[in-house]
Coordinates of C-alpha atoms and ligand atoms in Angstrom, one line a residue:
X2 CA 8.8 14.5 -12.6
X3 CA 8.5 10.5 -12.5
X4 CA 5.6 9.2 -10.2
X5 CA 5.7 5.3 -9.0
X6 CA 2.2 3.5 -8.8
X7 CA 2.6 0.5 -7.2
X8 CA 0.4 -2.6 -6.2
X9 CA 0.8 -6.0 -5.0
X10 CA -1.8 -8.4 -7.1
X11 CA -2.2 -8.1 -10.6
X12 CA -6.0 -7.2 -9.7
X13 CA -4.6 -4.1 -7.9
X14 CA -2.8 -2.4 -11.0
X15 CA -4.8 -3.5 -14.0
X16 CA -7.3 -0.7 -13.6
X17 CA -4.7 1.7 -13.6
X18 CA -2.7 0.3 -16.7
X19 CA -6.6 0.0 -18.2
X20 CA -6.8 3.8 -17.5
X21 CA -3.6 4.7 -19.2
X22 CA -4.2 2.7 -22.4
X23 CA -1.0 3.2 -24.1
X24 CA 2.5 1.8 -22.0
X25 CA 5.6 0.2 -22.4
X26 CA 6.7 -2.8 -20.7
X27 CA 10.0 -3.6 -19.3
X28 CA 11.1 -7.1 -17.9
X29 CA 13.3 -6.3 -14.9
X30 CA 14.4 -8.4 -12.1
X31 CA 11.5 -10.8 -12.4
X32 CA 9.1 -8.1 -12.5
X33 CA 7.4 -6.3 -14.9
X34 CA 7.8 -2.7 -15.1
X35 CA 5.1 -0.4 -17.2
X36 CA 5.7 3.3 -18.1
X37 CA 3.5 5.7 -19.6
X38 CA 3.4 9.5 -19.9
X39 CA 0.3 10.8 -18.3
X40 CA -0.7 14.3 -18.6
X41 CA 2.9 15.2 -19.2
X42 CA 4.5 13.2 -16.1
X43 CA 6.4 10.1 -16.5
X44 CA 4.8 7.1 -14.5
X45 CA 5.9 3.9 -13.5
X46 CA 3.7 1.1 -12.6
X47 CA 4.2 -2.3 -11.3
X48 CA 2.9 -5.1 -8.9
X49 CA 5.2 -6.3 -6.6
X50 CA 4.1 -9.8 -5.9
X51 CA 2.3 -10.6 -2.2
X52 CA 4.6 -9.8 0.6
X53 CA 7.5 -7.3 2.3
X54 CA 10.2 -9.3 0.2
X55 CA 8.9 -8.8 -3.1
X56 CA 7.2 -5.1 -2.6
X57 CA 11.0 -4.2 -1.1
X58 CA 12.6 -5.4 -4.4
X59 CA 9.5 -3.4 -6.7
X60 CA 9.9 -0.1 -4.6
X61 CA 13.6 -0.3 -4.5
X62 CA 14.0 -1.1 -8.3
X63 CA 11.1 1.7 -9.4
X64 CA 13.3 4.3 -7.4
X65 CA 16.8 3.1 -7.9
X66 CA 16.4 2.0 -11.1
X67 CA 13.7 3.7 -12.8
X68 CA 14.0 6.7 -11.3
X69 CA 10.8 7.0 -9.4
X70 CA 10.9 10.3 -7.1
X71 CA 7.3 9.9 -5.3
X72 CA 5.5 6.3 -4.7
X73 CA 1.9 6.1 -4.2
X74 CA 0.5 2.4 -3.4
X75 CA -3.1 1.3 -4.4
X76 CA -4.4 -2.0 -3.1
X77 CA -6.6 -3.8 -0.6
X78 CA -6.6 -4.5 2.9
X79 CA -7.8 -6.3 5.8
X80 CA -9.9 -4.1 8.0
X81 CA -9.2 -4.3 12.1
X82 CA -11.2 -1.0 13.1
X83 CA -14.8 -1.6 13.4
X84 CA -15.9 1.3 11.4
X85 CA -14.1 -0.1 8.4
X86 CA -16.0 -2.0 6.1
X87 CA -15.5 -3.7 2.6
X88 CA -14.7 -1.4 0.2
X89 CA -14.2 1.6 2.6
X90 CA -10.8 3.7 1.9
X91 CA -8.2 3.7 4.7
X92 CA -4.9 6.1 4.1
X93 CA -1.9 5.2 6.2
X94 CA -0.5 7.9 8.6
X95 CA 2.3 5.7 9.4
X96 CA 3.0 2.1 9.5
X97 CA 4.8 -0.8 11.3
X98 CA 5.5 -4.8 10.8
X99 CA 3.6 -6.7 13.0
X100 CA 5.7 -10.0 12.3
X101 CA 9.0 -8.1 13.2
X102 CA 9.6 -10.2 16.5
X103 CA 13.0 -9.9 18.6
X104 CA 10.9 -8.9 22.0
X105 CA 13.8 -11.8 23.5
X106 CA 15.9 -8.9 23.5
X107 CA 13.7 -6.6 25.3
X108 CA 12.8 -4.8 22.1
X109 CA 9.0 -3.7 21.1
X110 CA 7.5 -5.7 18.5
X111 CA 8.1 -4.0 15.2
X112 CA 11.4 -2.9 16.1
X113 CA 14.7 -3.7 15.1
X114 CA 17.7 -1.4 16.3
X115 CA 18.4 1.5 14.4
X116 CA 14.8 1.2 12.7
X117 CA 11.7 2.2 14.2
X118 CA 8.5 0.7 14.9
X119 CA 6.6 3.0 12.9
X120 CA 7.4 4.8 9.3
X121 CA 5.3 7.9 8.8
X122 CA 3.7 8.6 5.2
X123 CA 4.2 11.6 3.3
X124 CA 1.9 14.7 5.2
X125 CA 1.6 16.4 1.9
X126 CA -0.1 13.9 0.0
X127 CA -2.0 12.9 3.1
X128 CA -3.2 16.5 3.4
X129 CA -4.2 16.0 -0.6
X130 CA -6.0 13.2 -0.1
X131 CA -8.3 15.0 1.9
X132 CA -9.3 17.2 -0.8
X133 CA -9.2 14.2 -3.4
X134 CA -12.0 12.9 -1.2
X135 CA -14.0 15.8 -0.7
X136 CA -13.7 16.6 -4.7
X137 CA -15.0 12.7 -5.0
X138 CA -17.7 12.8 -2.5
X139 CA -15.6 9.9 -0.6
X140 CA -15.2 9.4 3.0
X141 CA -11.7 8.3 3.8
X142 CA -10.2 7.4 7.1
X143 CA -6.8 7.8 8.0
X144 CA -5.1 5.2 10.1
X145 CA -2.5 3.1 10.9
X146 CA -1.6 -0.1 8.3
X147 CA 0.5 -3.0 10.2
X148 CA 2.1 -5.6 7.9
X149 CA 3.5 -8.8 7.9
X150 CA 4.1 -11.6 5.9
X151 CA 0.9 -13.4 6.7
X152 CA -2.8 -13.3 5.4
X153 CA -4.7 -12.8 8.8
X154 CA -8.2 -14.6 8.9
X155 CA -8.0 -15.4 12.7
X156 CA -10.2 -12.6 15.2
X157 CA -7.1 -12.9 18.0
X158 CA -4.2 -12.4 15.5
X159 CA -6.4 -9.7 14.3
X160 CA -7.1 -8.1 17.6
X161 CA -3.3 -8.6 19.0
X162 CA -2.1 -6.4 16.0
X163 CA -5.0 -4.0 16.6
X164 CA -3.7 -3.7 20.4
X165 CA -0.2 -3.6 19.8
X166 CA 0.1 -1.1 17.0
X167 CA -2.9 0.8 17.2
X168 CA -3.6 -0.2 13.9
X169 CA -6.9 0.2 11.5
X170 CA -5.6 -1.8 9.2
X171 CA -3.4 -4.8 7.8
X172 CA -2.0 -5.9 4.6
X173 CA 1.1 -7.4 3.4
X174 CA 3.5 -4.7 2.0
X175 CA 2.9 -1.3 3.3
X176 CA 5.6 -1.3 5.8
X177 CA 7.9 -2.7 3.7
X178 CA 7.5 -0.1 0.8
X179 CA 7.5 2.5 3.5
X180 CA 11.0 1.7 5.4
X181 CA 12.4 1.8 1.6
X182 CA 11.0 5.0 0.4
X183 CA 12.1 6.5 4.0
X184 CA 15.8 5.1 3.7
X185 CA 15.6 6.7 -0.2
X186 CA 14.2 9.9 0.7
X187 CA 11.1 9.0 -1.6
X188 CA 7.7 10.7 -0.3
X189 CA 5.0 8.2 -0.3
X190 CA 1.3 7.3 -0.3
X191 CA -0.4 4.0 0.8
X192 CA -4.1 3.6 0.1
X193 CA -6.0 0.5 0.8
X194 CA -9.6 -0.6 0.0
X195 CA -11.0 -2.9 2.5
X196 CA -11.6 -6.4 1.3
X197 CA -12.1 -8.5 4.4
X198 CA -12.4 -8.3 8.2
X199 CA -9.2 -10.2 8.9
X200 CA -11.6 -13.0 10.6
X201 CA -12.6 -16.4 9.8
X202 CA -14.4 -15.6 6.6
X203 CA -11.6 -13.5 5.3
X204 CA -10.1 -15.8 3.0
X205 CA -13.9 -15.7 1.0
X206 CA -14.4 -12.1 1.9
X207 CA -11.1 -11.4 0.0
X208 CA -12.0 -13.4 -3.0
X209 CA -15.2 -11.7 -3.4
X210 CA -14.3 -8.4 -3.0
X211 CA -10.6 -8.3 -4.7
X212 CA -11.4 -7.3 -7.6
X213 CA -14.0 -4.0 -6.9
X214 CA -12.1 -3.0 -4.0
X215 CA -8.9 -2.8 -5.9
X216 CA -10.5 -0.8 -8.5
X217 CA -11.9 1.6 -5.6
X218 CA -8.3 2.0 -4.4
X219 CA -7.2 2.7 -7.8
X220 CA -9.5 5.1 -8.9
X221 CA -8.4 7.1 -5.9
X222 CA -4.6 7.0 -6.3
X223 CA -5.4 8.3 -10.1
X224 CA -7.4 11.1 -8.5
X225 CA -4.1 11.8 -6.3
X226 CA -1.5 11.3 -9.1
X227 CA -3.6 13.8 -11.0
X228 CA -3.0 16.5 -7.4
X229 CA 0.5 15.7 -7.2
X230 CA 1.0 16.3 -10.5
X231 CA -1.3 19.8 -10.5
X232 CA 0.5 21.0 -7.3
Ligands
ADE27 N1 -4.9 -8.1 2.5 C1 -6.3 -8.0 2.4 N2 -6.8 -8.7 3.5 C2 -6.0 -9.1 3.9 C3 -5.7 -9.9 5.2 N3 -6.8 -10.6 6.0 N4 -4.8 -10.1 5.5 C4 -3.4 -9.8 5.3 N5 -3.4 -9.0 4.1 C5 -4.6 -9.0 3.8

């Protein structure tokens, strides 16, 4: 089995590489891909760079070029749900692109013909995450994640995304990774730790908490990898 672990930013994959210690590095299509054997299983790890286009490229490369059969994403997000505070973890049940808009043609936000407003994450890995949370003594919230090519630092925009998509958190890569994995039939799991509240203080909060929240997410994702391997 080959498992992909993906982030968007260097800070999101650094704690994972640190835990692995030894790995090889391959440059491909403008990115670095790190490969390691972990508990008898092959891993491919990469950060895509920010946004839907780069994350699409990286997820596709991990699957089509490196042969990943499952994909786990680790990173940070802005909170929409008031119950999510900085450092809290959210597991995506389903994801949508909040900036996809052909409503001029009568379609709902997040929809293009032959696509779907939401893409659902792998239910088996979501179930596993509950056990992992119990074992780690952590509370993890499940919810809808909305993705767009936009750092949201605006209460009004955040509230609109929350209302329109029923979203609990927002970020810039999850839904594009979801579309790729769904199309290529690769089970995927998207975990995010909250770095900010997507409000007027978001950029300051993001800068302050990116590293610590990324570590929270990475630690949980590595426990998820352990569970996937043991299953
Ligand atoms: N990732 C973390 N915080 C975010 C925000 N406020 N907007 C978009 N992506 C984010």
